[in-house]
Tab-separated table of C-alpha atoms in Angstrom:
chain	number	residue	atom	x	y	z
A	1	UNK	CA	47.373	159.467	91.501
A	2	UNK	CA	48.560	157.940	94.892
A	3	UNK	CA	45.073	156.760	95.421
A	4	UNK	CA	44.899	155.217	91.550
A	5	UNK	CA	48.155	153.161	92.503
A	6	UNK	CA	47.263	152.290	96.300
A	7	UNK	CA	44.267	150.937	94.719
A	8	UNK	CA	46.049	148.567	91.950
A	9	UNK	CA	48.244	147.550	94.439
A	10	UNK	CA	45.534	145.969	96.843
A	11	UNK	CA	43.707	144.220	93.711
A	12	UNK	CA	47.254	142.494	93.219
A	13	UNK	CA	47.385	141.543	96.309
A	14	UNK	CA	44.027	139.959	96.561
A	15	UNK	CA	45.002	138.407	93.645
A	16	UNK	CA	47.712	137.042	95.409
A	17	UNK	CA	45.825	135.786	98.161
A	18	UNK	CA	43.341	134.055	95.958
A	19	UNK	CA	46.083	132.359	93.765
A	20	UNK	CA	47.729	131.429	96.960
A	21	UNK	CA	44.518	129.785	98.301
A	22	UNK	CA	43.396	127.961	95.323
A	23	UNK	CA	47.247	126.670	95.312
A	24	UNK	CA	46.363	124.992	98.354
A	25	UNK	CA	43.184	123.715	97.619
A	26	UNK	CA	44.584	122.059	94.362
A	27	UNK	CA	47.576	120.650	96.691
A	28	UNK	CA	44.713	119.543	99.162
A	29	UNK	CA	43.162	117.669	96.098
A	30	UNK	CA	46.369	116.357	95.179
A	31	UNK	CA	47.127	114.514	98.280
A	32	UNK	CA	43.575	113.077	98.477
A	33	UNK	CA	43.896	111.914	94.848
A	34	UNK	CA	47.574	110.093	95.993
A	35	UNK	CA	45.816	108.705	99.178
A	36	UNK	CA	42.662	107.435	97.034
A	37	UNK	CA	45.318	106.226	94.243
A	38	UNK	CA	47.810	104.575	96.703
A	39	UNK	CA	44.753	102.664	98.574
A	40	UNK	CA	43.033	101.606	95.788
A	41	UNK	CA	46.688	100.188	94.595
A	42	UNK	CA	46.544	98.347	97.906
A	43	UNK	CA	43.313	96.291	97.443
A	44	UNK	CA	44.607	96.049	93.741
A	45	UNK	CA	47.505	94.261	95.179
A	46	UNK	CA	45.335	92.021	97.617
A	47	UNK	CA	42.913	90.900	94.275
A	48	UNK	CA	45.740	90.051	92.336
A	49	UNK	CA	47.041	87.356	94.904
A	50	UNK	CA	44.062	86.517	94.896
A	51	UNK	CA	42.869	86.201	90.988
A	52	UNK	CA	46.417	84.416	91.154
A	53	UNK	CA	45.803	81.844	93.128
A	54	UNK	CA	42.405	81.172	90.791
A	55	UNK	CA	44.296	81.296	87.949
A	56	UNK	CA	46.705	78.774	89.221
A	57	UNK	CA	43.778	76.500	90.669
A	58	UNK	CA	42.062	76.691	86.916
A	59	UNK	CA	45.461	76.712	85.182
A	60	UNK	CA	45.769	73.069	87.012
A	61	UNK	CA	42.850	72.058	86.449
A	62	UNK	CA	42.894	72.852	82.962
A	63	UNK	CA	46.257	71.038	82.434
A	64	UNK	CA	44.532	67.692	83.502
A	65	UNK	CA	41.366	68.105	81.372
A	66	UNK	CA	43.807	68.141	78.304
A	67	UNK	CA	45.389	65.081	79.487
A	68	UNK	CA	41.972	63.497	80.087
A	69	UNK	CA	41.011	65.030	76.540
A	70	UNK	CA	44.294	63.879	75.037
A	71	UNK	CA	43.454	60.378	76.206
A	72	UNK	CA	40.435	60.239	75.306
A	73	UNK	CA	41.118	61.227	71.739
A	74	UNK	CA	43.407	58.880	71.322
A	75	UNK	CA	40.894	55.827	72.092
A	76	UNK	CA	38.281	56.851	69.376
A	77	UNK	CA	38.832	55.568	65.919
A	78	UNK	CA	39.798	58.103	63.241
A	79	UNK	CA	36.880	59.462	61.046
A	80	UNK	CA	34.249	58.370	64.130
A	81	UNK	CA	31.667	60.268	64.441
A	82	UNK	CA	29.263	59.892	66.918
A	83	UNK	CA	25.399	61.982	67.168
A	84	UNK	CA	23.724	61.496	70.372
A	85	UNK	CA	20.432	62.901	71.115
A	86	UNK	CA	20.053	65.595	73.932
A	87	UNK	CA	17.656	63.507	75.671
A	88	UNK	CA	20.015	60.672	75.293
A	89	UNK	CA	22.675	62.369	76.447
A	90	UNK	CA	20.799	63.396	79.507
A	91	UNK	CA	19.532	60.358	80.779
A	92	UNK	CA	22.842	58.470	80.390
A	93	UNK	CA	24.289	61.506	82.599
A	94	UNK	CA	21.720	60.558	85.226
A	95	UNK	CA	21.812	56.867	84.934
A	96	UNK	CA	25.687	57.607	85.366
A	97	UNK	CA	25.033	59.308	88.633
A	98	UNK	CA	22.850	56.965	89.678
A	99	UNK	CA	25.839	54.581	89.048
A	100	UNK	CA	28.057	56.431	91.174
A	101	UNK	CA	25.461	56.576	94.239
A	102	UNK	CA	24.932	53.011	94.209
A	103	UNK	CA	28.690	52.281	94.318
A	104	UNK	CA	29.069	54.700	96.879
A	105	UNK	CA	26.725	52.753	98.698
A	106	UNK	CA	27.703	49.450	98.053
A	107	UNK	CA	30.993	49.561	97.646
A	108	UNK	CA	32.137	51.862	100.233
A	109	UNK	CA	29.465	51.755	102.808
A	110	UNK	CA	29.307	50.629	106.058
A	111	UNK	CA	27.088	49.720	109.551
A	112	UNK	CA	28.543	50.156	112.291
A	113	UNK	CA	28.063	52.976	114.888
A	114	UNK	CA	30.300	54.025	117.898
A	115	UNK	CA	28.997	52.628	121.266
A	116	UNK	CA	31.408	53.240	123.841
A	117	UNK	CA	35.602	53.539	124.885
A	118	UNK	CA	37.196	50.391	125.558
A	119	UNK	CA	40.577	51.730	127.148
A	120	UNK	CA	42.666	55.183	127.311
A	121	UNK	CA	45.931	55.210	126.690
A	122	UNK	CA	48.355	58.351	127.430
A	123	UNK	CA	51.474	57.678	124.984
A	124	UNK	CA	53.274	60.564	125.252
A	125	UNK	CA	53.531	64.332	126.475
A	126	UNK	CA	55.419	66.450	123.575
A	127	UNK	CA	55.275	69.602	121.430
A	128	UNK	CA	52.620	72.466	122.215
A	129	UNK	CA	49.363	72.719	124.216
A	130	UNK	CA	47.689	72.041	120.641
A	131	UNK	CA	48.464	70.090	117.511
A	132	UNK	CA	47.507	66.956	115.984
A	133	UNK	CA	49.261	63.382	115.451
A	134	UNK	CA	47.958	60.436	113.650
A	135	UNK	CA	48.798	57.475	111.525
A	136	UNK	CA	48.172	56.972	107.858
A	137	UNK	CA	45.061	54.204	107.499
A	138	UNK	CA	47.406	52.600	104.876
A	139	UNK	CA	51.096	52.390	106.592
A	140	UNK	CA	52.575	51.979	109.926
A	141	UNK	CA	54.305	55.430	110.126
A	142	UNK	CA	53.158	58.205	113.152
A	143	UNK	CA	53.271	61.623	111.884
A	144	UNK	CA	53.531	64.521	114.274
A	145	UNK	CA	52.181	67.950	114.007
A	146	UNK	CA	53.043	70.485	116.469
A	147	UNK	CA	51.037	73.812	116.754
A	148	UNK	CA	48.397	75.871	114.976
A	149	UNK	CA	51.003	76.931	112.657
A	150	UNK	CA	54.025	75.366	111.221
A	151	UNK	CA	55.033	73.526	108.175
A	152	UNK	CA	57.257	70.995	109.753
A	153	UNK	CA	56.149	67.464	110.146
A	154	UNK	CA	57.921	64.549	112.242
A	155	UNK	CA	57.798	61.295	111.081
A	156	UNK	CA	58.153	58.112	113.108
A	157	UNK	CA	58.551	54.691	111.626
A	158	UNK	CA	56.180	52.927	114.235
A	159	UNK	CA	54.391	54.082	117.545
A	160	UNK	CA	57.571	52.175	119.456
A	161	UNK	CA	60.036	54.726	118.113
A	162	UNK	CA	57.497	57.501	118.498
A	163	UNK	CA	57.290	56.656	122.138
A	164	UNK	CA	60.777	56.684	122.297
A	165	UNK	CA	61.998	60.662	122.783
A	166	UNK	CA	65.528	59.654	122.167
A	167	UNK	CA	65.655	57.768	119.433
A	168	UNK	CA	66.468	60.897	116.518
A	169	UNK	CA	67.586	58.504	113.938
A	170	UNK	CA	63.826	56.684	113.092
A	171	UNK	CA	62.906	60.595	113.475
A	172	UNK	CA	62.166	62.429	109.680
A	173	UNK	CA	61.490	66.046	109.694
A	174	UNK	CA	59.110	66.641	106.290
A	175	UNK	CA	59.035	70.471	105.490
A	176	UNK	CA	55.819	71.618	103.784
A	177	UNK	CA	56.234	73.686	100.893
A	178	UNK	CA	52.967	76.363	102.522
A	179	UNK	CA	52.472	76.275	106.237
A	180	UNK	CA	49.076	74.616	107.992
A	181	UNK	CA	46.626	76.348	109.924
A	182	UNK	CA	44.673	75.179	112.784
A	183	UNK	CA	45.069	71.162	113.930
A	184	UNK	CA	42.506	69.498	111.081
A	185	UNK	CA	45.167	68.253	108.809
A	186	UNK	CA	45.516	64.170	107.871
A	187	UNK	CA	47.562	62.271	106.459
A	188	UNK	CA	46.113	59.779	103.635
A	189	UNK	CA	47.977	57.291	101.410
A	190	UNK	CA	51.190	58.735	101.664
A	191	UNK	CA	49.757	62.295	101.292
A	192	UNK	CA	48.988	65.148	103.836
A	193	UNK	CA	45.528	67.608	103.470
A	194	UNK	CA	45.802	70.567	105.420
A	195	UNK	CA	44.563	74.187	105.226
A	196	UNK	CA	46.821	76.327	104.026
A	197	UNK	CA	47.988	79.101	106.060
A	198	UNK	CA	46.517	83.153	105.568
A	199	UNK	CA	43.953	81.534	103.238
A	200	UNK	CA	40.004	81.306	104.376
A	201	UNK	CA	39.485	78.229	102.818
A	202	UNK	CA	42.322	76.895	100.511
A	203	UNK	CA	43.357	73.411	100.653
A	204	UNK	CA	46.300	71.377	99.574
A	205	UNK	CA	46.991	68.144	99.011
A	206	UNK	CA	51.137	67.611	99.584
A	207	UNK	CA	53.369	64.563	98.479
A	208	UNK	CA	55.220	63.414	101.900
A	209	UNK	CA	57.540	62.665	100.058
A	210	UNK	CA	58.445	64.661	96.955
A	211	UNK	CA	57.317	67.812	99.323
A	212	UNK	CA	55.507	69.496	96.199
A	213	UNK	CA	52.287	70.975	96.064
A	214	UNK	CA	50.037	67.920	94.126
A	215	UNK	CA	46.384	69.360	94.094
A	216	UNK	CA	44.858	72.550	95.700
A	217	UNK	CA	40.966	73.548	96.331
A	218	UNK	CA	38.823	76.027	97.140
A	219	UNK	CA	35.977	74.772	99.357
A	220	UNK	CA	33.347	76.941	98.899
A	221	UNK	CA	31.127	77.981	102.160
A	222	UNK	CA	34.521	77.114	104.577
A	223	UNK	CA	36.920	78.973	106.455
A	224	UNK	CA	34.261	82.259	107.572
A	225	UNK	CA	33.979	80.944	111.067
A	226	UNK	CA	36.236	78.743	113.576
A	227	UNK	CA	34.855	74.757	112.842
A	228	UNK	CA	34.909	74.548	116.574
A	229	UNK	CA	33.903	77.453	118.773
A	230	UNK	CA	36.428	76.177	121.199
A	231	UNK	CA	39.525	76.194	119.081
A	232	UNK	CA	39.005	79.514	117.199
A	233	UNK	CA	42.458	78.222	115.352
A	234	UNK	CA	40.916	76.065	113.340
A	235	UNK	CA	39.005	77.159	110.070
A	236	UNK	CA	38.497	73.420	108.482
A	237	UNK	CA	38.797	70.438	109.898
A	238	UNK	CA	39.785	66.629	107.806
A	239	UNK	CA	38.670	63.054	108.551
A	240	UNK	CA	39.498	59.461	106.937
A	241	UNK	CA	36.737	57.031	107.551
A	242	UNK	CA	35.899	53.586	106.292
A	243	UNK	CA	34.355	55.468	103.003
A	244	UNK	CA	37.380	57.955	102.377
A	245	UNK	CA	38.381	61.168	102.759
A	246	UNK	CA	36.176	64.183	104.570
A	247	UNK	CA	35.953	68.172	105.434
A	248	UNK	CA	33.926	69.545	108.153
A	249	UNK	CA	33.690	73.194	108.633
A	250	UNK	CA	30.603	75.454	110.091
A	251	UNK	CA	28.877	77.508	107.888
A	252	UNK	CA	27.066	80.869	109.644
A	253	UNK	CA	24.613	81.129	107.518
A	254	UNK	CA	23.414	77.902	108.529
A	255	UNK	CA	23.414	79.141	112.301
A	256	UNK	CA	26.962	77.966	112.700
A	257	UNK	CA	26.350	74.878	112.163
A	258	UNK	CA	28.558	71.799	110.852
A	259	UNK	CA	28.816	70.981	107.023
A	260	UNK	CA	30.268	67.878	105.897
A	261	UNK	CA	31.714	67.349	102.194
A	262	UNK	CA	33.472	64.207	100.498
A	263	UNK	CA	36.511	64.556	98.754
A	264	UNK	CA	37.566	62.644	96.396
A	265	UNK	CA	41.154	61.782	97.354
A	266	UNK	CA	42.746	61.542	93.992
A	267	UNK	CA	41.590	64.624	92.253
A	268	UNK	CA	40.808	66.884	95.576
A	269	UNK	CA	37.048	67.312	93.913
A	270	UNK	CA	34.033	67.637	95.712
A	271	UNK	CA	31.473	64.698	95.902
A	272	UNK	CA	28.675	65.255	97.759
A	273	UNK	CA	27.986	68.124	100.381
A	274	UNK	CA	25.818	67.520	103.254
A	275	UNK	CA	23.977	70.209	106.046
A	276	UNK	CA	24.203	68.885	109.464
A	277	UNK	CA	21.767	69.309	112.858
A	278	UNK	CA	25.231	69.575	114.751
A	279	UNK	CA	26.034	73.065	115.807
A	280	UNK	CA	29.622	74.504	116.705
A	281	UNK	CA	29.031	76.208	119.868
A	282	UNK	CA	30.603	74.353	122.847
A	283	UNK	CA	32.457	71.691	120.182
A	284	UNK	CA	36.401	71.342	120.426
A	285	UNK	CA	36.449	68.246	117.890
A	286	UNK	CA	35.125	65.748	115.920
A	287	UNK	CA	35.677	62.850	113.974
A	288	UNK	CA	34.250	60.312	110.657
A	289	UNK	CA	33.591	56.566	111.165
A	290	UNK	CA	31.385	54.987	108.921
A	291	UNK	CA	29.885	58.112	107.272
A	292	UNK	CA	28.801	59.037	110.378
A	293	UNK	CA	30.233	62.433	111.873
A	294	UNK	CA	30.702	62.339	115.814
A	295	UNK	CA	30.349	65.759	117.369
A	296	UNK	CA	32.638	66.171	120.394
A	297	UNK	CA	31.522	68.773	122.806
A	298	UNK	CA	33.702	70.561	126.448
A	299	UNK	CA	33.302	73.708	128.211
A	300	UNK	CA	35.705	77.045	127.712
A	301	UNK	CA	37.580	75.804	131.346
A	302	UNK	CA	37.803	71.988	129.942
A	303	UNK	CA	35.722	69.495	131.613
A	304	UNK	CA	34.839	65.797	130.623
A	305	UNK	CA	34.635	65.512	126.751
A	306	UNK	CA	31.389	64.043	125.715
A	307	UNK	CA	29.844	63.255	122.084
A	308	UNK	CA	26.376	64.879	121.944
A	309	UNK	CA	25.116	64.766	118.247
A	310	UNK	CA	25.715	63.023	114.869
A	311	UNK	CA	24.968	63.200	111.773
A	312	UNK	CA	24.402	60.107	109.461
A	313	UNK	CA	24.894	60.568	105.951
A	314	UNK	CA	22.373	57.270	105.425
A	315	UNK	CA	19.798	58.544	107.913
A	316	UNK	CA	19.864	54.753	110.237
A	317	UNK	CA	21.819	56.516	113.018
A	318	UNK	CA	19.907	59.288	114.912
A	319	UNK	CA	20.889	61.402	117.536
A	320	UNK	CA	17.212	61.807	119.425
A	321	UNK	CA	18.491	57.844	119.356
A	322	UNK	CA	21.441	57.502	120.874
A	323	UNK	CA	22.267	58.137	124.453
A	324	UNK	CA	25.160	60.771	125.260
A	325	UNK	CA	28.801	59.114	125.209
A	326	UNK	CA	31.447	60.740	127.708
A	327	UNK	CA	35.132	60.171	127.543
A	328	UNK	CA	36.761	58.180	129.524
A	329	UNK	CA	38.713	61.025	131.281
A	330	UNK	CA	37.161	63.749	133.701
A	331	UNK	CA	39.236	66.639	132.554
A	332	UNK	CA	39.977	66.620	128.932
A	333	UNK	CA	40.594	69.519	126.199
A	334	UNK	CA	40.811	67.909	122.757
A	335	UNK	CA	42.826	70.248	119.940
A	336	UNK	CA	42.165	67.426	117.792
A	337	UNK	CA	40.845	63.921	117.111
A	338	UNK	CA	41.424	61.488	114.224
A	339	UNK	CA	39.932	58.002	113.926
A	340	UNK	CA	42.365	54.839	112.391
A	341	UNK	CA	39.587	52.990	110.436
A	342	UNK	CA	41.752	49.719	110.836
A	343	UNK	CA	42.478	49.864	114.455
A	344	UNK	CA	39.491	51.211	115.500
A	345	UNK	CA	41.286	53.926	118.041
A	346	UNK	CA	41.157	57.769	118.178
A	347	UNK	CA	44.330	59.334	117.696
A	348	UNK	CA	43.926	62.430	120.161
A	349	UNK	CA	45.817	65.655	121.206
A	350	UNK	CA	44.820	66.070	124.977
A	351	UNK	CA	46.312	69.825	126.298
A	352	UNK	CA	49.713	68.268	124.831
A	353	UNK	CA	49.211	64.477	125.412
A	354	UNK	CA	49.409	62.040	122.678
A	355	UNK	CA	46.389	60.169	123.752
A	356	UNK	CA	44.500	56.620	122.491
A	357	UNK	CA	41.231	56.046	122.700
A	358	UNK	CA	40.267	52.611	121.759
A	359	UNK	CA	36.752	52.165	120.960
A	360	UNK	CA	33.930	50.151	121.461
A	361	UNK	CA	31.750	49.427	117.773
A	362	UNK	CA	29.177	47.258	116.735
A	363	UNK	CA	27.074	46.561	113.315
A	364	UNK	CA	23.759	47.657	112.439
């Protein structure tokens, strides 16, 4: 009988031991399912933001085709209606295109090619080792932008009062509603274009004055490499040229190297999209004049500053063509360099020093 019970008593306790270890091999499962739950929540999170920011881009986009639409309605007589053949319809999209080249081209084109530095001029020493400062093509007022990061702009009411560190009251601090990243930003009738901070390749186009967000873009290709290999701050860089309003960023794909794409300034759409020879090893800058993009190239130590290859958009300017142009400094280290169409100078930020570079261009 004693044997009979000892016996029972050990098949409970295996069955014990067995219910014990399959406890913990459902609570192992548990916490793997919670880990695999709470991660997958994570990158949820992370694709929301993003879908959101889509969904705001298309939701503004959307909101001016109606108005377009709306518009558009309202100039076409009631009980209209118009049959077009596809192959009509077509060709007047081409010959439309067409249209828009040619203007391009006639309109907004120009010949002339950079050829030397006249003079160098060191304004001022202020803010960080890198930013930016320029002046809009269409006013008289310098704009200051201090760092890889911020979103707070100085405004001066003329290069006098810039110069002057004192003089706080012609000084306007502009807050940006999203901080900028990097030290490509411009500022373009009466509007800034930067890259927008913890974004790969989101742009913004800001009101200086109203401070609200006007247009946003996606530029596809941008922002999955530094534009410059030396200033690994910078994800996409602007320019304002005789023609209008630019982005260069490098694609690596392409072998890292430069791709150039017109904006148009109103709408923040793309125009055209061109591949470039230029690569973005050794490069710390570069700038737009005349459709013509102007690779600036330095060492990792700084050195003399020297333009080594362009790209022209009409094919007449070469690089194979054009002798090698050095700055007029022997130790330079450009964060960032914006051309004045008007005044035919480069607005640059030299290791902290506003500098001018007045240049020397002729026609073609």
């Amino acid at each position: 009988m004693m044997e009979y019970f000892q016996r029972q008593l050990q098949q409970v306790e295996g069955r014990l031991i067995k219910c014990e270890q399959d406890f913990q091999h459902f609570s192992q499962r548990m916490y793997d399912v919670s880990k695999d739950i709470h991660e997958q929540n994570s990158k949820m999170n992370a694709q929301k933001s993003e879908v959101k920011g889509h969904v705001d881009t298309l939701s503004m986009r959307l909101d001016r085709v109606e108005k377009d639409v709306e518009y558009l309605q309202s100039k076409i007589p009631d009980g209209t209606q118009i049959e077009i053949e596809d192959s009509l319809l077509e060709r007047q999209v081409k010959e439309e295109r067409m249209k828009q080249t040619s203007v391009m081209r006639k309109d907004k084109d120009c010949s002339s090619q950079l050829v030397g530095f006249k003079s160098l001029k060191i304004v001022k020493k202020a803010g960080d080792l890198n930013g930016a400062w320029m002046k809009d093509s269409t006013k008289t007022k310098i704009y200051f932008f201090s760092g890889t990061r911020n979103r707070t702009i100085l405004s001066y009411n003329s290069l006098k009062a810039f110069i002057h560190i004192n003089s706080t009251k012609i000084t306007e601090a502009i807050t940006l509603p999203f901080p900028w990243q990097g030290t490509g930003h411009v500022v373009y009738r009466d509007f800034v274009y930067y890259h927008n901070a913890d974004t790969n390749n989101e742009i913004l186009k800001v009101h200086l004055y109203k401070h609200t967000v006007s247009d946003r873009l996606l530029l596809p290709g941008a922002g999955r490499m530094p534009v410059y290999s030396l200033r690994p701050h910078t994800l996409l860089d602007f320019a304002v040229d005789e023609i209008g309003l630019w982005t260069i960023h490098a694609d690596p794909d392409y072998g890292g190297n430069l791709v150039i794409t017109k904006l148009d300034q109103e709408s923040l759409s793309v125009e055209y999209t061109w591949d470039t020879n230029c690569n973005s090893h050794d490069a710390e800058a570069a700038f737009m004049i005349c459709g013509t993009l102007y690779v600036v190239y330095n060492s990792n130590y700084g050195g003399r500053s020297s333009i080594k290859c362009l790209f022209d958009i009409h094919d007449t300017l070469h690089t194979e063509s054009i002798p090698v142009l050095f700055f007029p400094k022997r130790y330079t280290t450009h964060s960032a360099l914006h051309f004045h169409p008007k005044e035919k100078q480069l607005y640059a930020w030299d290791d902290g020093y506003q500098t001018l570079y007045k240049l020397e261009i002729q026609n073609i």
